[in-house]
Amino acid sequence: MRIFSILAALVVSAILALFIIDRPRLFNMLGMGSDAAETAETSETDTALDTDTSLVKVVVLRSTARQIDTAVSLRGQTEAARTVDVRAETSATVVSEPLRKGARVEAGQPMCRLDEGTRGTALAQAEAELDEARSRVPEAQARLTQSMAQLEEAKINLNASAKLSQGGFASTTRVANTEAALATAEAGVESARAGLRGAQSGIQSAQASVATAEKEIERLIIRAPFAGLLESDTAELGSLLQPGSLCATIIQLDPIKLVAFVPETEVARVIPGAMASARLVAGSGAITGGPEARSNEVRGQVTFLSSSADETTRTFRVEIEVPNAEGKIRDGQTAEILVSAEGAVAHLLPQSALTLNDEGTLGVRTIDADAIVEFHPIALMRDTPEGVWLTGLEETEDVIVLGQEFVIAGVQVAPTYRELSQ
């Protein structure tokens, strides 16, 4: 039994040696012929090649850049150009019939009239005091003129006395008297000038009293600061208003503002002065695209872009001014806004094609003519249901859309091409 085992081992060893060293002779001995040998050799060669060329298979999309409109899409709401709470500045009782909310008022139109009370009497008294103060001015001017004449006379007398005293024709006492008279005349001039200034100050004080009384009477009529619509009834007849009490709230809707908040990734593309269009989300037509939708489309111009981001949302406030002469646009309506920006050449790719490199940079992986992988950083422009629009690539690129996570830049891959619609 042991001899048969040894013989079987020797036979198997011989066959293996012939298979490895001289395969054609082995196939001839077994009657398989040269064709079988060649087939076996070919099969073995293909297996070896497959083992040596084990490249990662990826799916590649050949993308061509296209010119697109780069309007910035925002969502915001309408906002009144101005909203003011008109309040009383004095205390009095309302003596006018109220205007009802929704009424249109013009700039300067009376909204609340207050009881005059004794304010008319106070004005008359202030005007009388002004007349009295003005009448004192001529008297003070006359006194000043008289004092200046007396001063000139005193100077002449002093000069004459001094010359006579030098010639021995006047006593020292006379000279002293003329000097005293001169000092008295100078004091009289200063007193007259002070009296004139006092009279003029009295006029200014009386004028201030008149202006105060007139302003107090002017405050009895509370007027609209600008043309707009009343958002509340004006104060009711007979109600007492104190300083700060509300007469009415008025808003201005022409022009109206569209207010939105643009993210920091898009803020560089929004420029003050750029044109913008918006669709107001109000009514079934605007939502379903019916005949009313077109009437809810408005156009305007960017008038303000905030220079400071909101601390919570990291967004920037943008305002668009829209004409609203007919008043159809209301305050607080939701609006879908498109702000015009410069056009750009971009690629439309599936969002799944985006990846990160080792530094955390967002981009895509492409292949060149030799199927060597390359990494390209990109900039996102717009996200759509069909994919993402991005820039940063050449006009035509072979982008890896499946398998990009399993390769790195510099390696060779086995690509399979597909169309964008697949």
Short mmCIF file of C-alpha atoms in Angstrom, two decimals:
data_model
loop_
_atom_site.label_atom_id
_atom_site.label_comp_id
_atom_site.label_asym_id
_atom_site.label_seq_id
_atom_site.Cartn_x
_atom_site.Cartn_y
_atom_site.Cartn_z
CA MET A 1 0.00 0.00 0.00
CA ARG A 2 2.85 2.28 0.81
CA ILE A 3 4.46 1.59 -2.61
CA PHE A 4 1.29 2.62 -4.45
CA SER A 5 1.17 5.92 -2.50
CA ILE A 6 4.76 6.65 -3.42
CA LEU A 7 4.13 5.88 -7.09
CA ALA A 8 1.02 8.10 -7.16
CA ALA A 9 2.98 10.96 -5.67
CA LEU A 10 5.71 10.54 -8.25
CA VAL A 11 3.18 10.56 -11.11
CA VAL A 12 1.46 13.69 -9.82
CA SER A 13 4.83 15.43 -9.40
CA ALA A 14 5.81 14.53 -12.95
CA ILE A 15 2.56 15.85 -14.36
CA LEU A 16 2.88 19.14 -12.44
CA ALA A 17 6.46 19.50 -13.65
CA LEU A 18 5.43 18.96 -17.25
CA PHE A 19 2.49 21.42 -16.79
CA ILE A 20 4.85 24.11 -15.59
CA ILE A 21 7.97 23.41 -17.67
CA ASP A 22 6.75 21.82 -20.91
CA ARG A 23 3.02 22.29 -21.18
CA PRO A 24 2.65 21.51 -24.95
CA ARG A 25 4.25 18.05 -24.50
CA LEU A 26 1.88 17.34 -21.64
CA PHE A 27 -1.16 18.26 -23.76
CA ASN A 28 0.17 16.05 -26.62
CA MET A 29 0.61 13.12 -24.26
CA LEU A 30 -2.95 13.62 -23.02
CA GLY A 31 -4.23 13.91 -26.64
CA MET A 32 -5.55 17.50 -26.19
CA GLY A 33 -3.52 18.92 -29.11
CA SER A 34 -1.99 22.34 -29.65
CA ASP A 35 -5.29 24.24 -29.80
CA ALA A 36 -6.18 23.35 -26.24
CA ALA A 37 -2.71 24.33 -25.11
CA GLU A 38 -2.95 27.69 -26.79
CA THR A 39 -6.40 28.24 -25.25
CA ALA A 40 -5.10 27.44 -21.81
CA GLU A 41 -2.12 29.72 -22.29
CA THR A 42 -4.38 32.53 -23.50
CA SER A 43 -6.70 32.09 -20.53
CA GLU A 44 -3.80 32.15 -18.14
CA THR A 45 -2.35 35.23 -19.82
CA ASP A 46 -5.69 37.11 -19.58
CA THR A 47 -5.96 36.19 -15.92
CA ALA A 48 -2.49 37.54 -15.29
CA LEU A 49 -3.27 40.76 -17.14
CA ASP A 50 -6.47 41.25 -15.18
CA THR A 51 -4.50 40.83 -11.99
CA ASP A 52 -1.85 43.31 -13.10
CA THR A 53 -4.33 45.99 -14.35
CA SER A 54 -6.75 46.07 -11.40
CA LEU A 55 -7.84 49.76 -11.86
CA VAL A 56 -10.68 51.36 -9.90
CA LYS A 57 -13.78 51.67 -12.04
CA VAL A 58 -15.54 55.04 -11.98
CA VAL A 59 -18.47 56.63 -13.81
CA VAL A 60 -17.56 59.80 -15.69
CA LEU A 61 -19.76 62.57 -17.09
CA ARG A 62 -18.45 64.77 -19.88
CA SER A 63 -19.71 68.24 -18.98
CA THR A 64 -19.63 71.38 -21.12
CA ALA A 65 -19.95 74.83 -19.52
CA ARG A 66 -22.92 77.01 -20.44
CA GLN A 67 -23.77 80.70 -20.13
CA ILE A 68 -26.43 81.20 -17.47
CA ASP A 69 -28.26 84.04 -15.82
CA THR A 70 -26.87 84.47 -12.32
CA ALA A 71 -29.81 86.19 -10.66
CA VAL A 72 -29.73 85.91 -6.89
CA SER A 73 -32.86 84.18 -5.63
CA LEU A 74 -34.24 85.46 -2.31
CA ARG A 75 -37.41 85.18 -0.30
CA GLY A 76 -38.66 88.17 1.62
CA GLN A 77 -41.67 90.35 2.26
CA THR A 78 -43.10 93.75 1.48
CA GLU A 79 -42.64 96.58 3.94
CA ALA A 80 -44.14 100.05 4.07
CA ALA A 81 -41.77 102.84 3.12
CA ARG A 82 -42.72 104.73 6.29
CA THR A 83 -44.86 103.98 9.33
CA VAL A 84 -45.44 106.71 11.90
CA ASP A 85 -47.50 106.95 15.09
CA VAL A 86 -48.69 110.57 15.07
CA ARG A 87 -48.97 111.78 18.67
CA ALA A 88 -50.15 114.90 20.50
CA GLU A 89 -47.63 117.49 21.73
CA THR A 90 -49.95 119.31 24.14
CA SER A 91 -52.85 118.63 26.48
CA ALA A 92 -56.35 119.34 25.22
CA THR A 93 -59.70 117.77 24.36
CA VAL A 94 -60.41 116.50 20.84
CA VAL A 95 -63.09 118.61 19.13
CA SER A 96 -63.03 117.00 15.63
CA GLU A 97 -64.87 113.99 14.24
CA PRO A 98 -62.56 110.97 13.90
CA LEU A 99 -61.26 109.71 10.57
CA ARG A 100 -61.71 105.97 10.13
CA LYS A 101 -58.87 103.54 9.48
CA GLY A 102 -58.21 102.80 5.84
CA ALA A 103 -58.89 106.41 4.83
CA ARG A 104 -56.33 108.09 2.63
CA VAL A 105 -54.82 111.34 3.89
CA GLU A 106 -52.63 113.88 2.16
CA ALA A 107 -49.53 115.53 3.57
CA GLY A 108 -50.54 118.34 5.96
CA GLN A 109 -54.17 117.23 6.21
CA PRO A 110 -55.66 117.75 9.72
CA MET A 111 -56.36 114.49 11.53
CA CYS A 112 -57.12 115.64 15.09
CA ARG A 113 -58.27 119.11 16.23
CA LEU A 114 -57.93 120.04 19.91
CA ASP A 115 -59.79 122.60 22.01
CA GLU A 116 -58.06 126.00 22.06
CA GLY A 117 -58.98 126.88 25.63
CA THR A 118 -57.17 129.99 26.91
CA ARG A 119 -54.34 129.74 24.41
CA GLY A 120 -55.84 132.54 22.28
CA THR A 121 -55.81 134.89 25.28
CA ALA A 122 -52.19 133.96 26.05
CA LEU A 123 -51.24 134.84 22.48
CA ALA A 124 -53.01 138.23 22.67
CA GLN A 125 -51.21 139.04 25.93
CA ALA A 126 -47.84 138.12 24.43
CA GLU A 127 -48.50 140.32 21.40
CA ALA A 128 -49.44 143.23 23.68
CA GLU A 129 -46.20 142.82 25.62
CA LEU A 130 -44.32 142.85 22.32
CA ASP A 131 -45.93 146.13 21.31
CA GLU A 132 -45.07 147.66 24.68
CA ALA A 133 -41.44 146.51 24.40
CA ARG A 134 -41.15 147.98 20.94
CA SER A 135 -42.52 151.34 22.18
CA ARG A 136 -39.70 151.61 24.74
CA VAL A 137 -36.99 151.52 22.13
CA PRO A 138 -37.46 155.10 20.76
CA GLU A 139 -37.43 156.50 24.31
CA ALA A 140 -34.19 154.66 25.11
CA GLN A 141 -32.63 155.86 21.86
CA ALA A 142 -33.60 159.47 22.69
CA ARG A 143 -32.01 159.21 26.12
CA LEU A 144 -28.82 157.88 24.57
CA THR A 145 -28.73 160.78 22.10
CA GLN A 146 -29.26 163.31 24.93
CA SER A 147 -26.54 161.72 27.06
CA MET A 148 -24.06 161.81 24.20
CA ALA A 149 -24.82 165.52 23.62
CA GLN A 150 -24.24 166.26 27.31
CA LEU A 151 -20.97 164.36 27.09
CA GLU A 152 -19.79 166.53 24.18
CA GLU A 153 -20.76 169.68 26.11
CA ALA A 154 -18.84 168.49 29.16
CA LYS A 155 -15.76 167.85 27.03
CA ILE A 156 -15.93 171.37 25.55
CA ASN A 157 -16.32 172.97 29.00
CA LEU A 158 -13.42 170.99 30.37
CA ASN A 159 -11.19 172.04 27.48
CA ALA A 160 -12.11 175.72 27.92
CA SER A 161 -11.58 175.61 31.68
CA ALA A 162 -8.17 174.01 31.26
CA LYS A 163 -6.99 176.72 28.81
CA LEU A 164 -8.33 179.54 31.02
CA SER A 165 -6.66 178.00 34.05
CA GLN A 166 -3.32 177.91 32.21
CA GLY A 167 -3.65 181.67 31.43
CA GLY A 168 -4.69 182.45 34.98
CA PHE A 169 -8.23 183.39 34.02
CA ALA A 170 -10.01 180.43 35.74
CA SER A 171 -9.75 178.94 39.15
CA THR A 172 -8.81 175.40 39.98
CA THR A 173 -12.29 174.86 41.37
CA ARG A 174 -13.88 175.56 38.03
CA VAL A 175 -11.62 173.03 36.34
CA ALA A 176 -12.56 170.39 38.93
CA ASN A 177 -16.27 171.11 38.39
CA THR A 178 -15.98 170.66 34.63
CA GLU A 179 -14.11 167.37 35.12
CA ALA A 180 -16.90 166.14 37.41
CA ALA A 181 -19.49 167.20 34.83
CA LEU A 182 -17.62 165.20 32.17
CA ALA A 183 -17.61 162.07 34.34
CA THR A 184 -21.33 162.50 34.96
CA ALA A 185 -21.98 162.83 31.25
CA GLU A 186 -20.02 159.65 30.49
CA ALA A 187 -21.99 157.76 33.14
CA GLY A 188 -25.20 159.05 31.60
CA VAL A 189 -24.17 157.75 28.17
CA GLU A 190 -23.46 154.27 29.56
CA SER A 191 -26.78 154.30 31.41
CA ALA A 192 -28.63 155.29 28.23
CA ARG A 193 -26.92 152.54 26.27
CA ALA A 194 -27.90 149.98 28.93
CA GLY A 195 -31.46 151.24 28.73
CA LEU A 196 -31.48 150.78 24.95
CA ARG A 197 -30.12 147.24 25.27
CA GLY A 198 -32.77 146.50 27.89
CA ALA A 199 -35.51 147.74 25.57
CA GLN A 200 -34.18 145.58 22.73
CA SER A 201 -34.00 142.56 25.06
CA GLY A 202 -37.59 143.21 26.05
CA ILE A 203 -38.56 143.01 22.38
CA GLN A 204 -36.78 139.66 21.96
CA SER A 205 -38.41 138.29 25.12
CA ALA A 206 -41.83 139.40 23.94
CA GLN A 207 -41.21 137.88 20.51
CA ALA A 208 -40.30 134.57 22.16
CA SER A 209 -43.53 134.66 24.16
CA VAL A 210 -45.52 135.31 20.99
CA ALA A 211 -43.77 132.44 19.18
CA THR A 212 -44.46 130.10 22.10
CA ALA A 213 -48.14 131.01 22.15
CA GLU A 214 -48.42 130.62 18.38
CA LYS A 215 -46.70 127.22 18.49
CA GLU A 216 -49.03 126.09 21.25
CA ILE A 217 -52.02 127.04 19.11
CA GLU A 218 -50.41 125.32 16.09
CA ARG A 219 -50.14 122.10 18.10
CA LEU A 220 -53.91 122.06 18.49
CA ILE A 221 -54.19 120.80 14.90
CA ILE A 222 -52.41 117.46 14.44
CA ARG A 223 -51.61 117.04 10.74
CA ALA A 224 -50.50 114.13 8.57
CA PRO A 225 -46.69 114.26 8.13
CA PHE A 226 -46.93 112.65 4.67
CA ALA A 227 -49.49 111.21 2.27
CA GLY A 228 -50.59 107.71 3.20
CA LEU A 229 -53.24 105.47 4.69
CA LEU A 230 -54.60 105.42 8.21
CA GLU A 231 -53.93 102.15 10.00
CA SER A 232 -56.10 103.16 12.97
CA ASP A 233 -59.00 105.48 13.71
CA THR A 234 -58.01 108.97 14.76
CA ALA A 235 -58.70 109.99 18.36
CA GLU A 236 -62.39 110.03 19.25
CA LEU A 237 -64.35 113.26 19.71
CA GLY A 238 -64.20 114.43 23.35
CA SER A 239 -61.21 112.31 24.35
CA LEU A 240 -58.44 114.03 26.32
CA LEU A 241 -55.00 113.88 24.75
CA GLN A 242 -51.86 114.37 26.78
CA PRO A 243 -48.38 114.98 25.33
CA GLY A 244 -47.46 111.65 23.70
CA SER A 245 -51.05 110.40 23.33
CA LEU A 246 -51.75 108.67 20.00
CA CYS A 247 -53.81 110.54 17.43
CA ALA A 248 -53.46 107.94 14.63
CA THR A 249 -51.04 105.60 12.84
CA ILE A 250 -50.25 106.39 9.22
CA ILE A 251 -48.30 104.32 6.69
CA GLN A 252 -46.88 105.16 3.27
CA LEU A 253 -47.13 102.42 0.63
CA ASP A 254 -45.94 104.32 -2.46
CA PRO A 255 -43.22 103.46 -3.07
CA ILE A 256 -43.14 100.20 -1.13
CA LYS A 257 -40.08 98.22 -0.12
CA LEU A 258 -39.24 94.56 -0.67
CA VAL A 259 -37.07 93.38 2.20
CA ALA A 260 -35.02 90.19 2.14
CA PHE A 261 -31.87 88.80 3.71
CA VAL A 262 -29.06 87.59 1.46
CA PRO A 263 -26.59 84.95 2.74
CA GLU A 264 -22.93 85.87 3.01
CA THR A 265 -22.07 83.47 0.16
CA GLU A 266 -24.21 85.58 -2.23
CA VAL A 267 -23.79 89.09 -0.85
CA ALA A 268 -20.92 89.96 -3.20
CA ARG A 269 -23.24 89.44 -6.19
CA VAL A 270 -25.85 91.96 -4.99
CA ILE A 271 -25.05 95.55 -5.98
CA PRO A 272 -27.04 98.68 -4.96
CA GLY A 273 -28.78 100.01 -8.05
CA ALA A 274 -29.28 96.56 -9.59
CA MET A 275 -32.70 95.77 -11.04
CA ALA A 276 -34.86 93.16 -9.36
CA SER A 277 -38.15 91.41 -9.99
CA ALA A 278 -40.47 89.73 -7.53
CA ARG A 279 -43.55 87.57 -7.46
CA LEU A 280 -45.93 88.25 -4.59
CA VAL A 281 -47.23 85.08 -2.99
CA ALA A 282 -50.86 86.15 -2.61
CA GLY A 283 -53.98 84.68 -4.18
CA SER A 284 -54.46 81.41 -6.03
CA GLY A 285 -53.25 82.88 -9.31
CA ALA A 286 -49.81 83.68 -7.92
CA ILE A 287 -49.39 80.18 -6.56
CA THR A 288 -50.74 78.12 -9.43
CA GLY A 289 -49.61 80.37 -12.27
CA GLY A 290 -53.13 81.38 -13.24
CA PRO A 291 -54.19 84.69 -14.82
CA GLU A 292 -53.69 86.57 -11.56
CA ALA A 293 -50.02 85.57 -11.33
CA ARG A 294 -48.83 88.19 -13.81
CA SER A 295 -50.51 91.00 -11.87
CA ASN A 296 -48.52 89.92 -8.80
CA GLU A 297 -45.18 90.34 -10.57
CA VAL A 298 -43.41 93.62 -9.75
CA ARG A 299 -40.10 95.21 -10.62
CA GLY A 300 -37.88 97.58 -8.71
CA GLN A 301 -34.34 98.61 -7.89
CA VAL A 302 -32.00 97.71 -5.05
CA THR A 303 -31.71 100.82 -2.86
CA PHE A 304 -29.95 99.43 0.21
CA LEU A 305 -27.54 96.64 1.10
CA SER A 306 -26.49 96.29 4.70
CA SER A 307 -22.78 96.55 5.50
CA SER A 308 -23.21 94.56 8.71
CA ALA A 309 -24.42 90.97 9.01
CA ASP A 310 -27.10 89.86 11.41
CA GLU A 311 -25.37 88.30 14.42
CA THR A 312 -27.76 85.35 14.56
CA THR A 313 -28.40 84.42 10.92
CA ARG A 314 -25.19 85.81 9.34
CA THR A 315 -27.25 87.37 6.56
CA PHE A 316 -27.35 90.89 5.13
CA ARG A 317 -30.49 93.01 4.77
CA VAL A 318 -31.32 94.14 1.24
CA GLU A 319 -34.11 96.57 0.31
CA ILE A 320 -35.73 96.98 -3.09
CA GLU A 321 -37.93 99.98 -3.90
CA VAL A 322 -41.02 99.22 -5.99
CA PRO A 323 -43.59 101.73 -7.33
CA ASN A 324 -47.05 101.23 -5.86
CA ALA A 325 -49.12 104.15 -7.15
CA GLU A 326 -52.37 102.16 -7.13
CA GLY A 327 -51.77 100.80 -3.64
CA LYS A 328 -52.37 97.17 -4.63
CA ILE A 329 -49.29 95.92 -2.79
CA ARG A 330 -49.89 95.62 0.95
CA ASP A 331 -47.47 95.72 3.81
CA GLY A 332 -46.27 92.27 4.92
CA GLN A 333 -46.88 90.20 1.75
CA THR A 334 -44.45 87.37 1.06
CA ALA A 335 -42.36 87.84 -2.08
CA GLU A 336 -40.09 85.60 -4.15
CA ILE A 337 -37.32 87.92 -5.35
CA LEU A 338 -34.74 87.67 -8.14
CA VAL A 339 -31.94 90.24 -8.07
CA SER A 340 -30.09 90.67 -11.36
CA ALA A 341 -26.38 89.90 -11.37
CA GLU A 342 -23.66 89.50 -13.98
CA GLY A 343 -23.91 86.40 -16.20
CA ALA A 344 -21.38 83.59 -15.85
CA VAL A 345 -20.21 80.39 -17.54
CA ALA A 346 -20.97 77.39 -15.32
CA HIS A 347 -21.36 73.61 -15.32
CA LEU A 348 -24.53 71.77 -14.32
CA LEU A 349 -23.56 68.64 -12.36
CA PRO A 350 -25.28 66.24 -9.96
CA GLN A 351 -24.88 67.30 -6.36
CA SER A 352 -23.47 63.84 -5.60
CA ALA A 353 -20.41 64.71 -7.72
CA LEU A 354 -19.18 67.17 -5.08
CA THR A 355 -16.47 65.98 -2.72
CA LEU A 356 -13.77 67.23 -0.35
CA ASN A 357 -10.02 66.92 -0.59
CA ASP A 358 -7.71 66.24 2.36
CA GLU A 359 -7.64 69.98 3.22
CA GLY A 360 -11.44 70.12 3.37
CA THR A 361 -11.79 72.12 0.12
CA LEU A 362 -15.03 71.59 -1.76
CA GLY A 363 -14.55 70.51 -5.37
CA VAL A 364 -14.92 67.75 -7.96
CA ARG A 365 -12.59 65.04 -9.28
CA THR A 366 -11.98 64.82 -13.02
CA ILE A 367 -9.85 62.71 -15.33
CA ASP A 368 -7.54 63.77 -18.15
CA ALA A 369 -6.93 62.07 -21.51
CA ASP A 370 -4.86 59.33 -19.81
CA ALA A 371 -7.59 58.65 -17.21
CA ILE A 372 -5.47 60.23 -14.46
CA VAL A 373 -7.52 61.73 -11.60
CA GLU A 374 -7.33 65.46 -10.87
CA PHE A 375 -9.00 67.56 -8.15
CA HIS A 376 -10.50 70.99 -8.92
CA PRO A 377 -11.86 73.43 -6.27
CA ILE A 378 -15.20 74.90 -7.31
CA ALA A 379 -17.60 77.71 -6.34
CA LEU A 380 -21.32 76.99 -6.02
CA MET A 381 -23.66 79.35 -7.81
CA ARG A 382 -27.15 77.90 -7.64
CA ASP A 383 -28.93 74.77 -6.47
CA THR A 384 -31.71 73.47 -8.75
CA PRO A 385 -33.80 70.27 -8.94
CA GLU A 386 -31.67 69.21 -11.94
CA GLY A 387 -28.37 69.67 -10.10
CA VAL A 388 -25.97 72.36 -8.98
CA TRP A 389 -24.47 75.12 -11.11
CA LEU A 390 -20.81 75.65 -10.31
CA THR A 391 -17.73 77.46 -11.60
CA GLY A 392 -14.01 76.81 -11.39
CA LEU A 393 -13.67 74.24 -14.20
CA GLU A 394 -12.49 74.39 -17.79
CA GLU A 395 -15.01 74.73 -20.60
CA THR A 396 -15.15 70.93 -21.06
CA GLU A 397 -14.33 68.50 -18.27
CA ASP A 398 -14.68 64.75 -17.67
CA VAL A 399 -16.12 64.77 -14.15
CA ILE A 400 -16.25 61.67 -11.98
CA VAL A 401 -19.82 61.40 -10.74
CA LEU A 402 -19.63 57.90 -9.20
CA GLY A 403 -16.64 56.47 -7.37
CA GLN A 404 -14.89 59.79 -6.72
CA GLU A 405 -14.69 59.01 -3.02
CA PHE A 406 -12.50 55.94 -3.67
CA VAL A 407 -9.75 57.64 -5.70
CA ILE A 408 -7.28 60.45 -5.16
CA ALA A 409 -5.48 62.86 -7.46
CA GLY A 410 -2.70 61.28 -9.51
CA VAL A 411 -4.03 57.70 -9.79
CA GLN A 412 -5.25 56.05 -12.98
CA VAL A 413 -8.82 54.78 -13.18
CA ALA A 414 -11.02 52.76 -15.53
CA PRO A 415 -13.74 55.20 -16.64
CA THR A 416 -17.23 54.49 -17.88
CA TYR A 417 -18.92 57.43 -19.57
CA ARG A 418 -22.57 58.34 -19.26
CA GLU A 419 -24.91 61.14 -20.32
CA LEU A 420 -26.22 63.78 -17.92
CA SER A 421 -29.78 62.53 -18.37
CA GLN A 422 -28.92 59.01 -17.25
#
